[in-house]
PDB file of C-alpha atoms in Angstrom:
ATOM      1  CA  MET A1378      94.783 112.338 115.619  1.00  0.00           C
ATOM      2  CA  ILE A1379      96.913 109.372 114.624  1.00  0.00           C
ATOM      3  CA  LEU A1380      98.199 106.666 116.974  1.00  0.00           C
ATOM      4  CA  ILE A1381     101.416 104.757 116.415  1.00  0.00           C
ATOM      5  CA  ASN A1382     100.939 101.534 118.373  1.00  0.00           C
ATOM      6  CA  LEU A1383     104.094  99.758 119.513  1.00  0.00           C
ATOM      7  CA  LEU A1384     104.640  96.073 120.148  1.00  0.00           C
ATOM      8  CA  ASP A1385     105.122  96.671 123.898  1.00  0.00           C
ATOM      9  CA  GLY A1386     101.579  98.097 124.186  1.00  0.00           C
ATOM     10  CA  GLN A1387     102.658 101.744 124.284  1.00  0.00           C
ATOM     11  CA  SER A1388     100.913 104.192 121.929  1.00  0.00           C
ATOM     12  CA  ILE A1389     102.345 107.412 120.535  1.00  0.00           C
ATOM     13  CA  GLU A1390      99.876 110.200 119.723  1.00  0.00           C
ATOM     14  CA  VAL A1391     100.680 112.199 116.604  1.00  0.00           C
ATOM     15  CA  THR A1392      98.970 115.588 116.345  1.00  0.00           C
ATOM     16  CA  ASN A1393      99.422 118.352 113.772  1.00  0.00           C
ATOM     17  CA  GLU A1394     102.235 119.822 115.881  1.00  0.00           C
ATOM     18  CA  THR A1395     104.146 116.585 116.581  1.00  0.00           C
ATOM     19  CA  VAL A1396     107.643 116.802 115.123  1.00  0.00           C
ATOM     20  CA  LEU A1397     108.631 113.532 113.472  1.00  0.00           C
ATOM     21  CA  VAL A1398     112.295 112.903 112.754  1.00  0.00           C
ATOM     22  CA  GLY A1399     113.265 110.162 110.286  1.00  0.00           C
ATOM     23  CA  ILE A1400     116.597 108.529 111.131  1.00  0.00           C
ATOM     24  CA  ASP A1401     118.714 106.144 109.063  1.00  0.00           C
ATOM     25  CA  ASN A1402     121.872 104.225 109.811  1.00  0.00           C
ATOM     26  CA  ALA A1403     124.874 106.123 108.449  1.00  0.00           C
ATOM     27  CA  PRO A1404     127.440 104.134 106.451  1.00  0.00           C
ATOM     28  CA  ARG A1405     130.524 103.238 108.458  1.00  0.00           C
ATOM     29  CA  GLU A1406     133.749 103.807 106.572  1.00  0.00           C
ATOM     30  CA  ASN A1407     137.380 103.185 107.525  1.00  0.00           C
ATOM     31  CA  ASN A1408     136.624 102.032 111.072  1.00  0.00           C
ATOM     32  CA  GLU A1409     134.683 105.201 111.895  1.00  0.00           C
ATOM     33  CA  GLU A1410     132.286 105.276 114.821  1.00  0.00           C
ATOM     34  CA  PHE A1411     128.751 104.014 114.370  1.00  0.00           C
ATOM     35  CA  TYR A1412     126.438 106.916 113.733  1.00  0.00           C
ATOM     36  CA  LEU A1413     122.902 107.824 112.661  1.00  0.00           C
ATOM     37  CA  SER A1414     121.818 110.323 110.036  1.00  0.00           C
ATOM     38  CA  ILE A1415     118.695 112.518 110.215  1.00  0.00           C
ATOM     39  CA  LYS A1416     116.954 112.283 106.846  1.00  0.00           C
ATOM     40  CA  TYR A1417     113.613 114.010 107.473  1.00  0.00           C
ATOM     41  CA  VAL A1418     112.107 116.479 109.960  1.00  0.00           C
ATOM     42  CA  GLY A1419     108.531 117.684 109.759  1.00  0.00           C
ATOM     43  CA  THR A1420     105.004 117.792 111.132  1.00  0.00           C
ATOM     44  CA  LEU A1421     101.584 117.223 109.643  1.00  0.00           C
ATOM     45  CA  GLU A1422     101.463 121.006 109.109  1.00  0.00           C
ATOM     46  CA  GLY A1423     104.699 121.261 107.121  1.00  0.00           C
ATOM     47  CA  ASP A1424     108.266 120.145 106.632  1.00  0.00           C
ATOM     48  CA  THR A1425     111.029 122.098 108.360  1.00  0.00           C
ATOM     49  CA  ASN A1426     112.432 123.200 104.994  1.00  0.00           C
ATOM     50  CA  GLY A1427     109.228 125.211 104.369  1.00  0.00           C
ATOM     51  CA  SER A1428     107.682 122.700 101.969  1.00  0.00           C
ATOM     52  CA  PRO A1429     104.159 121.374 102.401  1.00  0.00           C
ATOM     53  CA  SER A1430     104.077 118.369 104.700  1.00  0.00           C
ATOM     54  CA  ALA A1431     105.145 115.096 103.127  1.00  0.00           C
ATOM     55  CA  LEU A1432     103.351 113.401 106.056  1.00  0.00           C
ATOM     56  CA  ASN A1433      99.918 114.956 105.570  1.00  0.00           C
ATOM     57  CA  THR A1434      97.976 112.714 103.228  1.00  0.00           C
ATOM     58  CA  GLY A1435      94.676 113.314 105.055  1.00  0.00           C
ATOM     59  CA  ASP A1436      94.883 109.892 106.693  1.00  0.00           C
ATOM     60  CA  HIS A1437      97.495 107.641 108.241  1.00  0.00           C
ATOM     61  CA  LEU A1438      99.167 106.570 104.985  1.00  0.00           C
ATOM     62  CA  GLY A1439     101.731 109.401 105.036  1.00  0.00           C
ATOM     63  CA  ILE A1440     102.948 108.497 108.512  1.00  0.00           C
ATOM     64  CA  THR A1441     102.972 104.812 107.606  1.00  0.00           C
ATOM     65  CA  GLY A1442     105.144 105.585 104.581  1.00  0.00           C
ATOM     66  CA  PHE A1443     107.393 107.751 106.775  1.00  0.00           C
ATOM     67  CA  ILE A1444     107.964 104.895 109.230  1.00  0.00           C
ATOM     68  CA  LEU A1445     108.585 102.351 106.474  1.00  0.00           C
ATOM     69  CA  SER A1446     111.073 104.717 104.796  1.00  0.00           C
ATOM     70  CA  HIS A1447     113.405 105.070 107.800  1.00  0.00           C
ATOM     71  CA  ASP A1448     115.331 102.719 110.078  1.00  0.00           C
ATOM     72  CA  ALA A1449     114.153 104.601 113.168  1.00  0.00           C
ATOM     73  CA  PHE A1450     112.267 107.730 114.213  1.00  0.00           C
ATOM     74  CA  ALA A1451     112.038 110.217 117.059  1.00  0.00           C
ATOM     75  CA  LEU A1452     109.444 112.701 118.255  1.00  0.00           C
ATOM     76  CA  GLY A1453     111.320 115.976 118.317  1.00  0.00           C
ATOM     77  CA  GLU A1454     114.801 117.112 117.420  1.00  0.00           C
ATOM     78  CA  GLY A1455     116.325 117.201 120.881  1.00  0.00           C
ATOM     79  CA  LYS A1456     119.540 115.335 121.445  1.00  0.00           C
ATOM     80  CA  ASN A1457     117.959 113.344 124.299  1.00  0.00           C
ATOM     81  CA  GLU A1458     114.745 112.343 122.491  1.00  0.00           C
ATOM     82  CA  THR A1459     113.833 108.665 122.538  1.00  0.00           C
ATOM     83  CA  ILE A1460     114.653 106.898 119.270  1.00  0.00           C
ATOM     84  CA  TYR A1461     112.128 104.238 118.258  1.00  0.00           C
ATOM     85  CA  LEU A1462     113.142 101.469 115.887  1.00  0.00           C
ATOM     86  CA  ARG A1463     110.840 100.886 112.937  1.00  0.00           C
ATOM     87  CA  SER A1464     110.553  97.232 113.971  1.00  0.00           C
ATOM     88  CA  ALA A1465     108.899  98.270 117.260  1.00  0.00           C
ATOM     89  CA  VAL A1466     105.759  99.506 115.455  1.00  0.00           C
ATOM     90  CA  LYS A1467     102.786  97.147 115.540  1.00  0.00           C
ATOM     91  CA  SER A1468     100.164  99.322 113.814  1.00  0.00           C
ATOM     92  CA  ILE A1469      99.114 102.845 112.925  1.00  0.00           C
ATOM     93  CA  SER A1470      95.525 103.983 113.354  1.00  0.00           C
ATOM     94  CA  VAL A1471      93.326 107.047 113.065  1.00  0.00           C
ATOM     95  CA  VAL A1472      91.313 108.071 116.129  1.00  0.00           C
TER      96      VAL A1472
END
């Protein structure tokens, strides 16, 4: 299991089944509304497009790269899922 440790002391457990959603800020053009864009969805077992998991490097490096590659992330694809900002992450560890 991998733990994503946040600056506020909260820890997020990532298991093989945890769905991680990578979110980036979408460009704002012509006074459009502010919006976010989902750029990645997958688990340690596989990406949602059927490809092998880009997260599963056998350690915590894949998830670290995932977090550093996106502005924010969520656990799950639901519209009401909490969105965590990348800057809220203190550390990532293997337990």
